[in-house]
Coordinates of C-alpha atoms in Angstrom, one line a residue:
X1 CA 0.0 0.0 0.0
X2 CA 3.0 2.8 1.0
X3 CA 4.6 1.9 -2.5
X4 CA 1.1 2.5 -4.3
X5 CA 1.5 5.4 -2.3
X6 CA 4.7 6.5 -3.1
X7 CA 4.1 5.7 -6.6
X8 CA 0.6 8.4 -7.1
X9 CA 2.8 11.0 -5.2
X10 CA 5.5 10.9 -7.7
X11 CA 3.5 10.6 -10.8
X12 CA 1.6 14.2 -9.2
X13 CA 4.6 15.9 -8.1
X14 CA 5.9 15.0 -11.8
X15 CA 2.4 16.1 -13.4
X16 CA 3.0 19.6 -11.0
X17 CA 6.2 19.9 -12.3
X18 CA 5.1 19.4 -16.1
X19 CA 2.2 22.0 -15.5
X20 CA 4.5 24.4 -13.5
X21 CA 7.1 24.5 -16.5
X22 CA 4.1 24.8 -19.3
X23 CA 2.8 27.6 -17.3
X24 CA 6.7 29.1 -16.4
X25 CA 6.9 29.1 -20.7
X26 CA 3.4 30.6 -21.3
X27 CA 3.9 33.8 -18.6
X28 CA 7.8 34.3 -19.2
X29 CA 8.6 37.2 -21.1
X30 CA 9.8 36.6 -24.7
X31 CA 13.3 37.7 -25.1
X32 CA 14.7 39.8 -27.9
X33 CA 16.8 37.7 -30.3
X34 CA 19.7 40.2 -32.1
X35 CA 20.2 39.8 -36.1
X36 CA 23.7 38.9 -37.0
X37 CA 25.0 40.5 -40.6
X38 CA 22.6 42.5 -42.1
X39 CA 22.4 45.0 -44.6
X40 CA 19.5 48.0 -44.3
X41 CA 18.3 50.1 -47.7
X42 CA 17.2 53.3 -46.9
X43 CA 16.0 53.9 -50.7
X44 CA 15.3 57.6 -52.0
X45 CA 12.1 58.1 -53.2
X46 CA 11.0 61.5 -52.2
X47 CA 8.9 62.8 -49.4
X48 CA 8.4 58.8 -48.5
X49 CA 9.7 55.8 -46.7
X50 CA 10.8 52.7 -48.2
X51 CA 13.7 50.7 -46.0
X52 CA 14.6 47.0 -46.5
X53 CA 16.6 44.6 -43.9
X54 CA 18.2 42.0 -46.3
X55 CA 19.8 38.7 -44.8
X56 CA 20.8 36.0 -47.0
X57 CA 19.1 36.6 -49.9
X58 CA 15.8 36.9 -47.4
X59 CA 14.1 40.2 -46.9
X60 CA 11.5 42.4 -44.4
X61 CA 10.3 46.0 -45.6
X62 CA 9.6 48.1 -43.1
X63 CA 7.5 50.7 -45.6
X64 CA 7.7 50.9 -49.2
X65 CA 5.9 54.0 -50.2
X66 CA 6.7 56.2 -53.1
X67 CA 6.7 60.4 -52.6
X68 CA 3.5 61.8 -55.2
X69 CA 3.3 64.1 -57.9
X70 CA 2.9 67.1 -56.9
X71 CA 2.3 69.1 -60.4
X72 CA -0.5 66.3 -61.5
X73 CA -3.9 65.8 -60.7
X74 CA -4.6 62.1 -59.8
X75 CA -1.9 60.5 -61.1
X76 CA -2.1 57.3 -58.7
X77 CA -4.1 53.6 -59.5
X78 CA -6.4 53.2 -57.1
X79 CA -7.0 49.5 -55.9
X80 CA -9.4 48.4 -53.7
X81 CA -12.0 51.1 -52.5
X82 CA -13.2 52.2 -48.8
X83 CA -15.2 54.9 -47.1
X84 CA -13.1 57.4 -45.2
X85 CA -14.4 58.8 -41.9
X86 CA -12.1 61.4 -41.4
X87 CA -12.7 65.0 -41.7
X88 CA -10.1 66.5 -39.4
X89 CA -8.0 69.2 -40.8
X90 CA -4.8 67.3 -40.6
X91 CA -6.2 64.7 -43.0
X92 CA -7.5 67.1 -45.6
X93 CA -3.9 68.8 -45.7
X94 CA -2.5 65.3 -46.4
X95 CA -5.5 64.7 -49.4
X96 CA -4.3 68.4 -50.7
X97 CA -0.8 67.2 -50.7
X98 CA -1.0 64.0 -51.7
X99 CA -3.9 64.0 -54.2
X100 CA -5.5 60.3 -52.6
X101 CA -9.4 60.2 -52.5
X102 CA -11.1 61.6 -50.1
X103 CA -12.4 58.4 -49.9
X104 CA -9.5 56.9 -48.4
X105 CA -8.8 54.3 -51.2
X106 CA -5.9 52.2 -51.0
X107 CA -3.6 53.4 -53.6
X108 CA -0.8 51.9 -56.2
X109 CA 2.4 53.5 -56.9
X110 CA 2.4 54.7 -60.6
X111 CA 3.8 51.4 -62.5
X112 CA 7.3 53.1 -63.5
X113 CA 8.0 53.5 -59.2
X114 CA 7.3 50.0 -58.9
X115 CA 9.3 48.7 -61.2
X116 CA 12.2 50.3 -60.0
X117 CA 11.4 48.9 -56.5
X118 CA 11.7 45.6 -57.8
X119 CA 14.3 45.7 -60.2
X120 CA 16.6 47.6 -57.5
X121 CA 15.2 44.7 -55.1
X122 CA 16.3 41.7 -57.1
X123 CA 18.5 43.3 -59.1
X124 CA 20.6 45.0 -56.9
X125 CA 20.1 43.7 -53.4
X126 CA 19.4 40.0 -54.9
X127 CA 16.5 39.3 -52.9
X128 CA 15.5 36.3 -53.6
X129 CA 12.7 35.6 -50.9
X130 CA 10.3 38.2 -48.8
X131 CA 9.7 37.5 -45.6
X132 CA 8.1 40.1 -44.2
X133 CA 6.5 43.8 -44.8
X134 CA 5.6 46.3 -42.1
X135 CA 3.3 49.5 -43.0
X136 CA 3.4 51.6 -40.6
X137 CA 0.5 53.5 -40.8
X138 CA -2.3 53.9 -44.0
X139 CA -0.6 56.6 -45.9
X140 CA 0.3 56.0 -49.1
X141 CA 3.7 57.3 -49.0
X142 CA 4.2 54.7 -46.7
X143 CA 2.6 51.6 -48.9
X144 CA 1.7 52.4 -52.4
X145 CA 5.1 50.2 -53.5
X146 CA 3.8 47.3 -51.3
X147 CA 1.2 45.8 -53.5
X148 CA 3.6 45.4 -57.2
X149 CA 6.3 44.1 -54.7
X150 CA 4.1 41.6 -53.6
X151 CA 3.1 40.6 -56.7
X152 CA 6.2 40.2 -57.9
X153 CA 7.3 37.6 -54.8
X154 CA 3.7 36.3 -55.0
X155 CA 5.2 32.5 -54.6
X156 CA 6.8 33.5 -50.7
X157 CA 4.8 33.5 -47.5
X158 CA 4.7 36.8 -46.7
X159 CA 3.6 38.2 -43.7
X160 CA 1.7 42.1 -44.1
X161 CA 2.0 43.3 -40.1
X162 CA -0.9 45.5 -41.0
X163 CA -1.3 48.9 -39.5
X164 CA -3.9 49.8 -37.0
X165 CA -6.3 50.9 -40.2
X166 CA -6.7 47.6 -42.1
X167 CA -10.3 47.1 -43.5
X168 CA -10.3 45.5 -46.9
X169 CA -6.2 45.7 -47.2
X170 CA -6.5 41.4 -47.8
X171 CA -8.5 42.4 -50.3
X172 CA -6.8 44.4 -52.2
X173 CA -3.5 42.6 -51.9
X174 CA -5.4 39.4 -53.3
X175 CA -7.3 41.4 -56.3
X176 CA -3.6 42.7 -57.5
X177 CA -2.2 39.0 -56.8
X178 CA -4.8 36.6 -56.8
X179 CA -2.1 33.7 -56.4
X180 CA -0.5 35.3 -53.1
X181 CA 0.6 33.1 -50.6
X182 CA 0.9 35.2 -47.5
X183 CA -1.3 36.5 -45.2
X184 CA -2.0 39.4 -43.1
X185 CA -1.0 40.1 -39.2
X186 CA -3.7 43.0 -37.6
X187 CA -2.9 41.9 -34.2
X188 CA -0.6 45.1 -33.4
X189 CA 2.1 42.7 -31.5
X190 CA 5.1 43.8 -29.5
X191 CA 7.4 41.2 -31.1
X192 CA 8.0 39.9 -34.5
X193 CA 10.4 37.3 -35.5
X194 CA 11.6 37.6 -38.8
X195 CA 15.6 36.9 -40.4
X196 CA 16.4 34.8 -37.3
X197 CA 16.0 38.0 -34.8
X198 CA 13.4 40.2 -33.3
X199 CA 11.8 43.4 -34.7
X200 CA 9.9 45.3 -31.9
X201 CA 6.7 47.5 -32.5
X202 CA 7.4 49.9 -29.8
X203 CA 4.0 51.1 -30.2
X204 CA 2.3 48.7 -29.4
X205 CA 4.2 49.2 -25.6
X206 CA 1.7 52.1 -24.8
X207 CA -0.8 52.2 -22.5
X208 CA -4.3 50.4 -23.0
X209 CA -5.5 54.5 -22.4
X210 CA -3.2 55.5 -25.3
X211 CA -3.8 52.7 -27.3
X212 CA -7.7 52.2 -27.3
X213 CA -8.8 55.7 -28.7
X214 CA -6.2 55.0 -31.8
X215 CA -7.6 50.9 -32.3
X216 CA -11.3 52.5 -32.4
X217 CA -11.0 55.5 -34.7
X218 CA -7.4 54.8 -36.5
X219 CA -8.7 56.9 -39.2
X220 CA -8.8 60.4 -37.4
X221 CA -4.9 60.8 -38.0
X222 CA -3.2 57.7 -39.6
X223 CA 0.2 59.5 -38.5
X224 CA -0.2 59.0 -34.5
X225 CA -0.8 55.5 -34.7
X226 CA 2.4 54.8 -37.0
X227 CA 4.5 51.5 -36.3
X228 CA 7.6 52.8 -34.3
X229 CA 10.2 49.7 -34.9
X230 CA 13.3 48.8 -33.2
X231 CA 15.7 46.0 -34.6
X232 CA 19.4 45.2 -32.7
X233 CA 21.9 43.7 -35.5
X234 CA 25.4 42.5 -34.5
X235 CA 24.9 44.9 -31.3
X236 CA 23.7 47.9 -32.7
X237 CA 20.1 49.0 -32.8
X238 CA 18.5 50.7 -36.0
X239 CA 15.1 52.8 -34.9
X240 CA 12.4 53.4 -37.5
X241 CA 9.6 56.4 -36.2
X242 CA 7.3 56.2 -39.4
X243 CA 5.5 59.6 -39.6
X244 CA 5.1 59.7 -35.4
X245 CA 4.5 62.9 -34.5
X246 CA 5.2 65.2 -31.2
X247 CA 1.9 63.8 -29.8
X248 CA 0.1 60.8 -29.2
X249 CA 1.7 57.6 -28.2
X250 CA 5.1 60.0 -28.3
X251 CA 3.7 61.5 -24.8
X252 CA 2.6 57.4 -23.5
X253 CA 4.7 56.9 -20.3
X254 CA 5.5 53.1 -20.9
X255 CA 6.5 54.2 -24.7
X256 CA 9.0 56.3 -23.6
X257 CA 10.2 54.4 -21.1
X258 CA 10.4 51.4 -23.9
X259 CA 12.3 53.7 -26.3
X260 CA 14.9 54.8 -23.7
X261 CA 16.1 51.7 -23.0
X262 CA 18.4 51.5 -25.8
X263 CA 20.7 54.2 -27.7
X264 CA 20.7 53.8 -31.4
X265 CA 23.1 53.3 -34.4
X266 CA 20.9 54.6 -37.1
X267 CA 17.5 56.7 -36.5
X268 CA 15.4 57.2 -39.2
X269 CA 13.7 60.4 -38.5
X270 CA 9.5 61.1 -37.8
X271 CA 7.9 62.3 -40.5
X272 CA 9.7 63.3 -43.1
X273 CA 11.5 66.6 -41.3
X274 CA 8.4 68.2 -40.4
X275 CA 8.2 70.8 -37.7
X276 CA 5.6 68.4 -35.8
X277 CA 7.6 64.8 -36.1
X278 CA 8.8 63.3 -33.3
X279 CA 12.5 62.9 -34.1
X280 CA 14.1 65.8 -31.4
X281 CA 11.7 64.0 -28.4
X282 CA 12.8 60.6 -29.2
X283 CA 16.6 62.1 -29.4
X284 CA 16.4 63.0 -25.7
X285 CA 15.2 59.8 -24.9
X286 CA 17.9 57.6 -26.3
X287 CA 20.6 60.2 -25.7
X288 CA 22.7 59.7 -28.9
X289 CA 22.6 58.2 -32.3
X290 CA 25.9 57.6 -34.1
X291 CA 23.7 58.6 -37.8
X292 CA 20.2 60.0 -39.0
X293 CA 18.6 59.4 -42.1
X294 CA 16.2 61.9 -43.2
X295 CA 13.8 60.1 -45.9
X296 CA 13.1 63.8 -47.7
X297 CA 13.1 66.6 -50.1
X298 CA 12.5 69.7 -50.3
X299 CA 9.9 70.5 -53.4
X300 CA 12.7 71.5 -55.9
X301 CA 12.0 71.1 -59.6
X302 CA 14.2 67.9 -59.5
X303 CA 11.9 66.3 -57.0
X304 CA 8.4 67.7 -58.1
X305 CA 7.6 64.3 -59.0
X306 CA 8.0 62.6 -55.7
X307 CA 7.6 65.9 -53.1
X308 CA 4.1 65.7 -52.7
X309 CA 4.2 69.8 -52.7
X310 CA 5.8 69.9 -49.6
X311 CA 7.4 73.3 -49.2
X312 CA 8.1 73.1 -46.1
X313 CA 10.2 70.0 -45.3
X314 CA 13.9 70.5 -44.5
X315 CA 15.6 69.0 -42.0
X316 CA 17.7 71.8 -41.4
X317 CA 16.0 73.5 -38.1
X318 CA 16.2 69.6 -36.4
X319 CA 19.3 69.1 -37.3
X320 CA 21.1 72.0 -36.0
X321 CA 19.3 70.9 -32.7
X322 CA 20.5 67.0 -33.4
X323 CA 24.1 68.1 -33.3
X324 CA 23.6 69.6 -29.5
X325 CA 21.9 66.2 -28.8
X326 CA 23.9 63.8 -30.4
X327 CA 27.0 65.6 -30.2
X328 CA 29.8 66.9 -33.5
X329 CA 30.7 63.2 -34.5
X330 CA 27.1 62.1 -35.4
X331 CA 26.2 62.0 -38.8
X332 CA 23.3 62.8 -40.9
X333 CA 22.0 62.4 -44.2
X334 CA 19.2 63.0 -47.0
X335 CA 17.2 60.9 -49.3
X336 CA 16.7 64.3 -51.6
X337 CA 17.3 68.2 -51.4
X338 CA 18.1 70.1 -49.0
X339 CA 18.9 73.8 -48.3
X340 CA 22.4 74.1 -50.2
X341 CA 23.5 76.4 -47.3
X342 CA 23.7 74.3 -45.1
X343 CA 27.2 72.7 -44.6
X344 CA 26.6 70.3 -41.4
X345 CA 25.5 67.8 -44.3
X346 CA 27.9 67.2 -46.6
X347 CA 26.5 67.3 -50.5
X348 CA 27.5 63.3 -51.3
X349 CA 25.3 63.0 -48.2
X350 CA 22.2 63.9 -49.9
X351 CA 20.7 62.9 -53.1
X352 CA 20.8 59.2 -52.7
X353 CA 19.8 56.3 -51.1
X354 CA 21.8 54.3 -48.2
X355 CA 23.3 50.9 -47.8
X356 CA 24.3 50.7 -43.9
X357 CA 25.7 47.0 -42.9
X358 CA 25.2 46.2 -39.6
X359 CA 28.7 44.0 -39.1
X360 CA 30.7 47.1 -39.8
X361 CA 27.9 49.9 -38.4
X362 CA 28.9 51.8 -41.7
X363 CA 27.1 53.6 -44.9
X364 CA 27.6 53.1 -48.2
X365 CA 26.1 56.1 -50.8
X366 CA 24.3 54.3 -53.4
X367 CA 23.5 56.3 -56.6
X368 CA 19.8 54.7 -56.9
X369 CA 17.4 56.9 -56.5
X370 CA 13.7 56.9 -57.8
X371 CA 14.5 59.9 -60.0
X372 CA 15.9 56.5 -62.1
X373 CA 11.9 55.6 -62.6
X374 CA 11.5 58.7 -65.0
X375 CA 14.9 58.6 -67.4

């Protein structure tokens, strides 16, 4: 009987300790997981975004927009259509500037951008497979190249992290590439795993009280609810701010707390240089960035085509503040224009898209530029 005993006790203390480890792996908090040798594109293309981490052949995009016409009335393809709900001030300026339905389509790149993409994809990075694609918010500066680039690596399992405004984005994806074989993320996660290493969406971080207003009405300003994402590679961290502005989840306690952990290699500055991006907050809060990469132009006739008619953005007045920041070794550079009196960027530092490699934590000025789309 006291081995029968014995035996029931041992096989429920071993049950208790199966359970207690299941449950110790459920609750524990994922850890980040560096890359190792990576290259990140910063690719000119206007007032825009479009950045791609390349591993082995393998790629994620975090954004692949294309700047817009500004001297042209309508000149984008609109794919699949949606009913805005926005009528806020901010939003109309963007419509003005950006000539996208007030109906809120989503939109394709003009043809000749997204070729270029692709070509400079496969071409030039030899990227063979895509793995991922982040959009960090539904502008189209910040998408439009997405849906030709997905057609074109229609065979991969791609997974679209969706921003926080998503309706009929499967959709749309599937009616330019009916045989797609990815799918689309809209839960908004913390973590992503892609190239054998985590890519945070610090976002996400924010409070439940900054968070819930954005989930229930992302439409009211696409900009504050922009993916802000973090990747570490070979020891140094590359930060990504979308179009986050100097509100929002920007002013979100746990955010902040979650962006100071960690100083940064490369920053990509908010929103394009303007006066209202977050870029000087976030550069108190991680102290220093070794470079900056403004993804920009100022609306010179070289650059009508991809500005957007936006006069005003120059990263001249943030940088000049940057340099107290960051201090006189940190370096900065330009997709496009910028105001040829100022010297604290060099002129071969503007103009041209960026190759920085992540073993070395050093840039390489490439000569593409989307201005190539139009020759």
């Amino acid at each position: 009987m006291k081995r029968v005993k014995a035996i029931i006790l041992s096989l429920i203390l071993i049950l208790c300790l199966v359970i207690g480890s299941i449950l110790f792996y459920i609750f524990l908090p994922s850890k980040t997981k560096e890359l190792t040798n990576i290259n990140y594109y910063v690719m000119s293309v206007g007032n825009a975004n479009f950045t791609i981490v390349e591993k082995d052949f393998h790629a994620v995009l975090i954004d692949a927009g294309s700047g817009v016409d500004s001297t042209s009335e309508n000149e984008l393809k609109f794919a699949e259509i949606e009913n805005s709900h926005s009528n806020r001030k901010s939003e109309q300026f963007f419509i003005n500037n950006y000539q996208v339905s007030p109906k809120k389509k989503w939109t394709k790149a003009k043809t000749t951008s997204s070729k270029w993409a692709i070509d400079f994809m496969r071409n030039k990075a030899g990227i063979q497979y895509l793995d991922g694609i982040f959009i960090s918010h539904k502008h189209s500066d910040h998408y439009d190249l997405v849906f030709e680039i997905l057609k074109s690596y229609e065979q991969d399992k791609t997974k679209v992290v969706a921003p926080l405004e998503y309706d009929n984005l499967t959709t749309t994806i599937i009616k330019n590439a009916p045989n797609w074989n990815g799918k689309v993320d809209t839960k908004f996660s913390k973590k992503y795993n892609f190239l054998g290493g985590t890519f945070e969406n610090l976002s996400s971080y924010s409070s439940n009280k900054t968070l819930k207003p954005l989930k229930e009405r992302p439409w009211e300003d696409p900009n504050d609810t922009s993916q802000v994402i973090r990747f570490t590679a070979d020891g140094n961290t590359v930060l990504v701010l979308g179009d986050l502005q100097n509100q929002g989840i920007l002013r979100d306690d746990k955010f902040m707390k979650k962006v100071e952990e960690k100083q940064t290699a490369l920053l990509i500055a908010a929103h394009h240089s303007s006066d209202n991006s977050a870029t000087l907050k976030v550069a108190e809060l991680i102290g220093h960035s070794k470079y900056t990469i403004f993804s920009t132009t100022m609306a010179t006739s070289k650059w009508d085509k991809f500005s957007g008619g936006h006069k005003s953005m120059n990263p001249k007045p943030i940088t000049e503040k940057l340099i107290k920041q960051f201090g006189n070794d940190a370096e900065f550079f330009v997709t496009g224009d910028l105001d040829s009196e100022f010297s604290k960027i060099p002129e071969k530092q503007t103009n041209s898209s960026f190759k920085w490699s992540s073993k070395t934590n050093k840039i390489e000025i490439l000569n593409n530029t989307i201005l190539d789309s139009i020759k």
